[in-house]
mmCIF file of C-alpha atoms in Angstrom:
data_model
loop_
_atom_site.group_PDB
_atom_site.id
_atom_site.type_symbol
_atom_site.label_atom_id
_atom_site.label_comp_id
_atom_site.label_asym_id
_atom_site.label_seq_id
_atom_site.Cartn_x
_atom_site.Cartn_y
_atom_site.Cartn_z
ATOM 1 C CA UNK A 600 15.296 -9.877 62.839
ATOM 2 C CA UNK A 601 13.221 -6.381 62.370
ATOM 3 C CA UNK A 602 15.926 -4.954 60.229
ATOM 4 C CA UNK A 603 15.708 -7.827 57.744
ATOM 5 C CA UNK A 604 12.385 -8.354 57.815
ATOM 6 C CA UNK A 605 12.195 -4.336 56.659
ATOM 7 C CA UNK A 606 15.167 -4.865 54.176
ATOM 8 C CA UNK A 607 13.039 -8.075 52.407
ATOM 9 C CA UNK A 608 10.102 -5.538 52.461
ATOM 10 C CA UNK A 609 12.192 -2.946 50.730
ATOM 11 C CA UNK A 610 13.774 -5.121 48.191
ATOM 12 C CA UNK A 611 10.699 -6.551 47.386
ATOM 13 C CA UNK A 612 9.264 -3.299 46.605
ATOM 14 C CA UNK A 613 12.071 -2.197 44.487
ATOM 15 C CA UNK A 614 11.444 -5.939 42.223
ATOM 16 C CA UNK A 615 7.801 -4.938 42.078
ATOM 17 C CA UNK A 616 8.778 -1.993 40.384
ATOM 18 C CA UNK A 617 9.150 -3.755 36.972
ATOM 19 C CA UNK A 618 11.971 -1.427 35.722
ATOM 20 C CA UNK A 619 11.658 -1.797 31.650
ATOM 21 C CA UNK A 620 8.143 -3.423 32.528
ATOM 22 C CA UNK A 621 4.948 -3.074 30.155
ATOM 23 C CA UNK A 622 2.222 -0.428 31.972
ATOM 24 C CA UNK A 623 -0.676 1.488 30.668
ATOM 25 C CA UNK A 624 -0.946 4.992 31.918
ATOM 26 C CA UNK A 625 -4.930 6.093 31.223
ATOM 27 C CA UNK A 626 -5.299 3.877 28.407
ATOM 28 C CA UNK A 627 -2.100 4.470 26.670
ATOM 29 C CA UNK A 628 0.550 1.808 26.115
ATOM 30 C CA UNK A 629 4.090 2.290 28.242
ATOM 31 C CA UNK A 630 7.374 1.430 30.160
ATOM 32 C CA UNK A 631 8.060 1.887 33.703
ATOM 33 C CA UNK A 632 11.374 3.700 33.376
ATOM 34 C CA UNK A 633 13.165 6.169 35.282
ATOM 35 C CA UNK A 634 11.840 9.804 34.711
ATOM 36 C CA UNK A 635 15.321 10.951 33.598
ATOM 37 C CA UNK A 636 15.878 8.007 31.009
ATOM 38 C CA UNK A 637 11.810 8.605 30.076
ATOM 39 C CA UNK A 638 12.228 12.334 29.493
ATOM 40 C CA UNK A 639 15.914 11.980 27.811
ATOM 41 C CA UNK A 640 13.655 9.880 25.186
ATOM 42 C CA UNK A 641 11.407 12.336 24.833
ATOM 43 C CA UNK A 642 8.094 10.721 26.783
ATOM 44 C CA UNK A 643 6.474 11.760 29.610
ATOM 45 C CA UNK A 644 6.392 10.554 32.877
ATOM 46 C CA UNK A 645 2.941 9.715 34.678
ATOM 47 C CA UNK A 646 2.988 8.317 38.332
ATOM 48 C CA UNK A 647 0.472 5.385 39.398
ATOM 49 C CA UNK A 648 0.419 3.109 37.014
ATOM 50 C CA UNK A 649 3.574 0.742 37.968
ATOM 51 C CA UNK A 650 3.875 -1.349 40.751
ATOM 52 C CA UNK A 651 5.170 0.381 43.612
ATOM 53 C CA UNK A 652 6.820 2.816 41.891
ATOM 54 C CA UNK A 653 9.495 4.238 43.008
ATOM 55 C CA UNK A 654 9.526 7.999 43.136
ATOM 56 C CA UNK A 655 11.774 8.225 40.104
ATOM 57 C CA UNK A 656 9.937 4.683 38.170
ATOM 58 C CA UNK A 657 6.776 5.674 37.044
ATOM 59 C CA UNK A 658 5.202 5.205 33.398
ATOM 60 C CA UNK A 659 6.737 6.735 30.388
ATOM 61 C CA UNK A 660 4.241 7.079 27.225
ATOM 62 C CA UNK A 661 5.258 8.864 24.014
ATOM 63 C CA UNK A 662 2.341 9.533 21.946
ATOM 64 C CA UNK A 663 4.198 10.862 18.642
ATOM 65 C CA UNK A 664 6.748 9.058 17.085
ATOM 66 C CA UNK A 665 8.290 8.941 13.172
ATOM 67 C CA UNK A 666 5.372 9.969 10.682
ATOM 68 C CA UNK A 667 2.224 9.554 12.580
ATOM 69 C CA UNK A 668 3.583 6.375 14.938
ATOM 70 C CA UNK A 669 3.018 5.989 18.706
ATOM 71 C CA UNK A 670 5.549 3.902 20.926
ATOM 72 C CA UNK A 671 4.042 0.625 21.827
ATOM 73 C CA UNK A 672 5.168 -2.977 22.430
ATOM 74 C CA UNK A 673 5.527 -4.799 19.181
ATOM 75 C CA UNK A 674 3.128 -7.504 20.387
ATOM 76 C CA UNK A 675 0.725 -4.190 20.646
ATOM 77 C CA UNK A 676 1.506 -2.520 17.076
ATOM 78 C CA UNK A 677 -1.709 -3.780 14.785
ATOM 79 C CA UNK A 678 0.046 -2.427 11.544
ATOM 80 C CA UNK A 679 3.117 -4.102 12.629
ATOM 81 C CA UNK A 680 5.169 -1.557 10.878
ATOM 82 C CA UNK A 681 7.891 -0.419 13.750
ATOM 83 C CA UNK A 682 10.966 1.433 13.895
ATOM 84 C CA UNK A 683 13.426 1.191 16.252
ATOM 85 C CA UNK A 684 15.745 3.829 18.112
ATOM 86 C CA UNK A 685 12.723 6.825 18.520
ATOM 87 C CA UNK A 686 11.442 4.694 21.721
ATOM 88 C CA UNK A 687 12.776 4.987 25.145
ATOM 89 C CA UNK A 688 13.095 1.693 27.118
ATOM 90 C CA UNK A 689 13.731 -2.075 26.098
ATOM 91 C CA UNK A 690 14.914 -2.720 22.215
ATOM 92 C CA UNK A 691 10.600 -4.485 22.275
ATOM 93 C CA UNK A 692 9.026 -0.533 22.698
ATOM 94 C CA UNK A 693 9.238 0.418 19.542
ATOM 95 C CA UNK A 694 7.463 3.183 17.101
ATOM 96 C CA UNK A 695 4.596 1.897 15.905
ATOM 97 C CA UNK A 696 3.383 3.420 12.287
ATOM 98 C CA UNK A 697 0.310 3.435 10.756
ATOM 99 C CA UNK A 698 -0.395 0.927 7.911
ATOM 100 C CA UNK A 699 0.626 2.077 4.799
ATOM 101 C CA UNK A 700 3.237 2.120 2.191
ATOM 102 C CA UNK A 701 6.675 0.302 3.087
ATOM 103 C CA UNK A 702 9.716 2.243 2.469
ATOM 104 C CA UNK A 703 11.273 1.013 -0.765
ATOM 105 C CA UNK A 704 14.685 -1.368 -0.540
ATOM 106 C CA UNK A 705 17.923 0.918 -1.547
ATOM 107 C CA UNK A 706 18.870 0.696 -4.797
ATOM 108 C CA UNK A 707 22.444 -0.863 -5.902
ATOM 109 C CA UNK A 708 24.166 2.110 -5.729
ATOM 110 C CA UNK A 709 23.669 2.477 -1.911
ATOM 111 C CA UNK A 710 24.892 -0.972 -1.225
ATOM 112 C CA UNK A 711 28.230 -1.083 -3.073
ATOM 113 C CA UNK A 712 28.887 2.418 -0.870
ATOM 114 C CA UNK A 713 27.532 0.205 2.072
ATOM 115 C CA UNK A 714 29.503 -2.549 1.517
ATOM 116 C CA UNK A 715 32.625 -0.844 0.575
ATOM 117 C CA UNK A 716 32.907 0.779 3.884
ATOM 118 C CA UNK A 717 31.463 -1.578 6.099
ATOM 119 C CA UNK A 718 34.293 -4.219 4.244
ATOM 120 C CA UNK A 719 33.264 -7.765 4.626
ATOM 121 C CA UNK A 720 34.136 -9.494 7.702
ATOM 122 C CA UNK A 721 33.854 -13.103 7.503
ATOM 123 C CA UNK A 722 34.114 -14.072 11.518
ATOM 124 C CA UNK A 723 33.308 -11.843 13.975
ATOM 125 C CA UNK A 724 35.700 -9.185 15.074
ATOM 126 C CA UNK A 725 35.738 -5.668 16.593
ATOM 127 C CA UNK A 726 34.700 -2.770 14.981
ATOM 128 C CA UNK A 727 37.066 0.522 14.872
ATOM 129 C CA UNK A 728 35.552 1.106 18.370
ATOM 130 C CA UNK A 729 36.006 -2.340 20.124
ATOM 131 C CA UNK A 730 32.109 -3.184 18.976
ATOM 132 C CA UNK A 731 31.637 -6.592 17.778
ATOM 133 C CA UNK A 732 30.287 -7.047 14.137
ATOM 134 C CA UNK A 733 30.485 -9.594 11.026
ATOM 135 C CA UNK A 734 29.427 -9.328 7.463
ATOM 136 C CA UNK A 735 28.866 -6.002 5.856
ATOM 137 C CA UNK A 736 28.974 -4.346 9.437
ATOM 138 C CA UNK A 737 26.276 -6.316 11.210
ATOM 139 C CA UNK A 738 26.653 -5.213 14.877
ATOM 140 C CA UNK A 739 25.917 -8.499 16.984
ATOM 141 C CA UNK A 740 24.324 -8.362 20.207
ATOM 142 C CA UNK A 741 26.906 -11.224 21.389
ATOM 143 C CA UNK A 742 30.696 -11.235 21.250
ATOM 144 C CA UNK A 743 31.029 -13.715 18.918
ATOM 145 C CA UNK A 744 27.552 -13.396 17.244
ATOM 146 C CA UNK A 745 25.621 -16.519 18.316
ATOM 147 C CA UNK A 746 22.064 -14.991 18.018
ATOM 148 C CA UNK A 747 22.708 -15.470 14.281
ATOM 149 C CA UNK A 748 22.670 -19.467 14.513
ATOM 150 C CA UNK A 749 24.744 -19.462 11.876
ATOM 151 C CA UNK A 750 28.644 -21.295 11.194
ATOM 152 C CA UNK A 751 31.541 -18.938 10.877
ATOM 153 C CA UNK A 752 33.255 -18.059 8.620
ATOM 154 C CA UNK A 753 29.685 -17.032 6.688
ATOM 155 C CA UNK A 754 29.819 -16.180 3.273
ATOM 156 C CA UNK A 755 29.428 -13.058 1.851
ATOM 157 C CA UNK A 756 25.619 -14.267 0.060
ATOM 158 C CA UNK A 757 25.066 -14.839 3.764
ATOM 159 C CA UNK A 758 26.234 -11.230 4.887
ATOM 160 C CA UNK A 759 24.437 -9.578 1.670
ATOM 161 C CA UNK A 760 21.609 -11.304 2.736
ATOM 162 C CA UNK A 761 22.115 -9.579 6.264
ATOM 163 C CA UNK A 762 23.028 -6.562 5.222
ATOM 164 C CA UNK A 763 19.547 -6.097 3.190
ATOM 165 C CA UNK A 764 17.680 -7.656 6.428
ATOM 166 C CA UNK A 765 19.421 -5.003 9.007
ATOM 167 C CA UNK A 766 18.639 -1.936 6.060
ATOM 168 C CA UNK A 767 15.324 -2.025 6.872
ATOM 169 C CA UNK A 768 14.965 -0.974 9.731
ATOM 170 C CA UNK A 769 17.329 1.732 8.762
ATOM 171 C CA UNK A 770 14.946 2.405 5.861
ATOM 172 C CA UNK A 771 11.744 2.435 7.857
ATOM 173 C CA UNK A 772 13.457 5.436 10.320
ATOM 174 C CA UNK A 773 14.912 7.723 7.159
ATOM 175 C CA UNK A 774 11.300 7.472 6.145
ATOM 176 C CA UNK A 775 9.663 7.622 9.169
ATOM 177 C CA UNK A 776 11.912 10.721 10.212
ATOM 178 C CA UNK A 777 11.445 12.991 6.770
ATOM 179 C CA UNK A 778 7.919 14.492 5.993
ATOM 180 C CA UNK A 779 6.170 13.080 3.118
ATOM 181 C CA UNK A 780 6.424 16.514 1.634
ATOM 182 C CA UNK A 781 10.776 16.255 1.047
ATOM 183 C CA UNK A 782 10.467 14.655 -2.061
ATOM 184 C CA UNK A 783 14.141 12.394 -1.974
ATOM 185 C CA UNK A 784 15.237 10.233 -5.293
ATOM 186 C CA UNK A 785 16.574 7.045 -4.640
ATOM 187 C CA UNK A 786 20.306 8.487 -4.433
ATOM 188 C CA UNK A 787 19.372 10.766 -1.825
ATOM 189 C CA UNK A 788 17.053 8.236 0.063
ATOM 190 C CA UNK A 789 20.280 5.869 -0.074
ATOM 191 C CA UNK A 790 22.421 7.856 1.172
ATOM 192 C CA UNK A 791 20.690 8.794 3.808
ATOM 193 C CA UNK A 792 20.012 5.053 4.904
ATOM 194 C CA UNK A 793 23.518 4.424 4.504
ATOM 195 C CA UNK A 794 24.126 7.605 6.972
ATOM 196 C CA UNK A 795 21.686 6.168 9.475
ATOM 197 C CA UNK A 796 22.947 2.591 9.182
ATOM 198 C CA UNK A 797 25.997 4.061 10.182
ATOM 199 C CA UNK A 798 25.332 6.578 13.375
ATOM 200 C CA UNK A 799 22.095 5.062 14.028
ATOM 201 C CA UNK A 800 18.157 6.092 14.052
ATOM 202 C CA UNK A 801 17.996 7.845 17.455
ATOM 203 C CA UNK A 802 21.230 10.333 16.333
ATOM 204 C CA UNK A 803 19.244 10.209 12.813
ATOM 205 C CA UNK A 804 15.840 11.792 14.050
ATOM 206 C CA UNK A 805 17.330 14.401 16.399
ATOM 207 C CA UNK A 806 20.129 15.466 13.746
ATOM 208 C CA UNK A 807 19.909 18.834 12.377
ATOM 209 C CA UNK A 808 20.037 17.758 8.930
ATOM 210 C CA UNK A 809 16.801 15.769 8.998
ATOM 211 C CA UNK A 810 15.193 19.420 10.866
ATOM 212 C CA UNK A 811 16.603 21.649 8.212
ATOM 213 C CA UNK A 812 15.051 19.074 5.860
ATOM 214 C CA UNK A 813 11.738 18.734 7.161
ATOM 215 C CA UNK A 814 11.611 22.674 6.766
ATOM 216 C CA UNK A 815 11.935 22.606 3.270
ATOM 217 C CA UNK A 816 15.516 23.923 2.821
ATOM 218 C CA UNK A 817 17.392 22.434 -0.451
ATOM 219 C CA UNK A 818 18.107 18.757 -0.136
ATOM 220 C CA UNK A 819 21.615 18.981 -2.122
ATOM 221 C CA UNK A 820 22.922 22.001 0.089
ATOM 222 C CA UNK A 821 21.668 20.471 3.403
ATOM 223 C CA UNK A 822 23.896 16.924 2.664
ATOM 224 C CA UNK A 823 26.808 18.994 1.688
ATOM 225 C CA UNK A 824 26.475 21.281 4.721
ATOM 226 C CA UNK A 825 25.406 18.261 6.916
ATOM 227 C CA UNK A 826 26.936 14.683 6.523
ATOM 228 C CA UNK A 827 30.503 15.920 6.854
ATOM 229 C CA UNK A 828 29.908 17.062 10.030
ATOM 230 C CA UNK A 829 29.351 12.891 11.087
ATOM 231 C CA UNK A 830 33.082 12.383 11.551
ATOM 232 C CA UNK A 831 33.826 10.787 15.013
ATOM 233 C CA UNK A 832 33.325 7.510 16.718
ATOM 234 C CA UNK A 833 34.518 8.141 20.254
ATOM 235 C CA UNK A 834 35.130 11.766 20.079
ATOM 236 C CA UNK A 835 38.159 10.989 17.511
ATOM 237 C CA UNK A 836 37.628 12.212 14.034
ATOM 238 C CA UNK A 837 37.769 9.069 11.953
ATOM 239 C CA UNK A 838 40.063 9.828 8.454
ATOM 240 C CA UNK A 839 37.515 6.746 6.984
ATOM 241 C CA UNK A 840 34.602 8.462 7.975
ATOM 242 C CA UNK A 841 35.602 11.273 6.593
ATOM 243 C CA UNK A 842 36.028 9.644 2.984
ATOM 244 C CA UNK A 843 32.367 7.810 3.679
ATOM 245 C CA UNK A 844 30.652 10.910 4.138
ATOM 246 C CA UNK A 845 32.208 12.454 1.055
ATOM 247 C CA UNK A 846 31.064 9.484 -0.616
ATOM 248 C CA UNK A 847 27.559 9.594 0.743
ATOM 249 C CA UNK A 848 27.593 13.656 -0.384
ATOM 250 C CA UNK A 849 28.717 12.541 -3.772
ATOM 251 C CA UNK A 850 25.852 9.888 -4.275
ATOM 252 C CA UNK A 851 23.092 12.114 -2.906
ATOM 253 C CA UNK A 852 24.388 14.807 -5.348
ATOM 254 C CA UNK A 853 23.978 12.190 -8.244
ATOM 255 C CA UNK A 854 20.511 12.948 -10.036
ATOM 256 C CA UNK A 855 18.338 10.316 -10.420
ATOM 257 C CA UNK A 856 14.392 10.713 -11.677
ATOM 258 C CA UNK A 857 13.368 7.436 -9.545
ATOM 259 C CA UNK A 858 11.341 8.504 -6.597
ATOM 260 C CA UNK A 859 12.032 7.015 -3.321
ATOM 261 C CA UNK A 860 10.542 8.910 -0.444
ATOM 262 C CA UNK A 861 7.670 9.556 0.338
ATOM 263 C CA UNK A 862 7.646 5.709 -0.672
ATOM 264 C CA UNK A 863 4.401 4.902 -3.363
ATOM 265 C CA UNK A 864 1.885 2.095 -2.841
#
């Protein structure tokens, strides 16, 4: 009777944890996370401010974020301008960016590269690495996509319509991630969205080619040097990734006097 009356005591410690809870660590918004998943997303770790933390559950905070965001629950972002992927913790901690101007839309260029590669998928299938997706390379958080509420087969209005929705948050990182002094036209900008889209905002801000950007080395000569080097799903070089990044090169390489980043009010 002792031993599970101590066992109930533990377990109920461990559930008062709130693993992936909200906290607020001296004023600053948080997740009670692991310190190795917190640090591997580049926060920092303060003890005390979950419930019965665990030694290795305490609060991770990350006060710097995209271009002058802080990571906060989107029920806490006033601006409500958020990106996701530069967070650690639940898909709701997100980056959290000042008020400002929006990224622009890509132009038309960027989706007919987008939805040539994607390909239009009408029903939802798996992806070249077993991942479920539909339209122009939506990935769905279900196997067959019910968090859509939508009938399948969907058209392909219905997955343009989904493909601009899902760019935007692709957008909002490529601008978040690049310093308002890289000056990008909207071919380069596109490309770049269409790069993220593809290997996602988290392997986006930590790349190389967004650091050798951001210290003012040539645009043209980092893409080239850069985006072929994005060539493997899995750890297998993918021949159709191969041709996308060429493509992506090619269009960032096209001039183009519209200005897209930093985006204009």
């Amino acid at each position: 009777m002792l031993f599970t009356l101590i066992a109930l005591s533990a377990l109920a410690g461990i559930v008062r944890a709130t693993l992936n809870g909200q906290c607020t660590a001296n004023g600053i918004p948080g997740v009670c996370l692991s310190t190795t998943t917190c640090s591997s997303g580049g926060g920092t770790s303060i003890a005390g401010f979950c419930p019965n933390d665990p030694t290795d559950v305490r609060c991770c905070v990350k006060t710097s974020c995209g271009s002058g965001g802080n990571c906060r629950w989107t029920s806490q972002c006033a601006s409500g301008n958020t990106v996701s992927g530069l967070c650690p913790g639940p898909s709701d901690f997100k980056c959290c960016l000042p008020s400002g101007c929006a990224p622009p839309p890509v132009n038309s260029a960027t989706m007919s590269l987008i939805e040539r590669f994607e390909g239009f998928v009408a029903s939802p299938a798996p992806d070249p690495i077993g991942l479920p997706t539909v339209g122009y390379g939506h990935l769905c958080s279900t196997s067959q996509c019910t968090e859509l509420g939508i009938s399948f087969p969907m058209t392909q209005t219905q997955a343009v319509n989904l493909l601009l929705k899902d760019l935007k948050t692709f957008e909002n990182c490529i601008s978040a991630d690049i310093v308002d002094s890289v000056r990008l036209n909207d071919n380069q900008y596109g490309a770049l969205v269409s790069w993220a889209f593809n290997v996602g905002c988290g392997n986006a801000q930590s790349s190389t080619l967004v650091a050798r950007l951001n210290a003012g080395e040539n645009p043209n000569t980092v893409a080239a040097e850069e985006l072929p080097k994005w060539v493997k799903a899995g750890g297998v070089t993918l021949p159709g990734l191969v041709t996308r990044r060429a493509a992506e090169v090619d269009l960032f390489q096209t001039p183009s006097s519209i200005i897209a980043h930093p985006p204009s009010c």
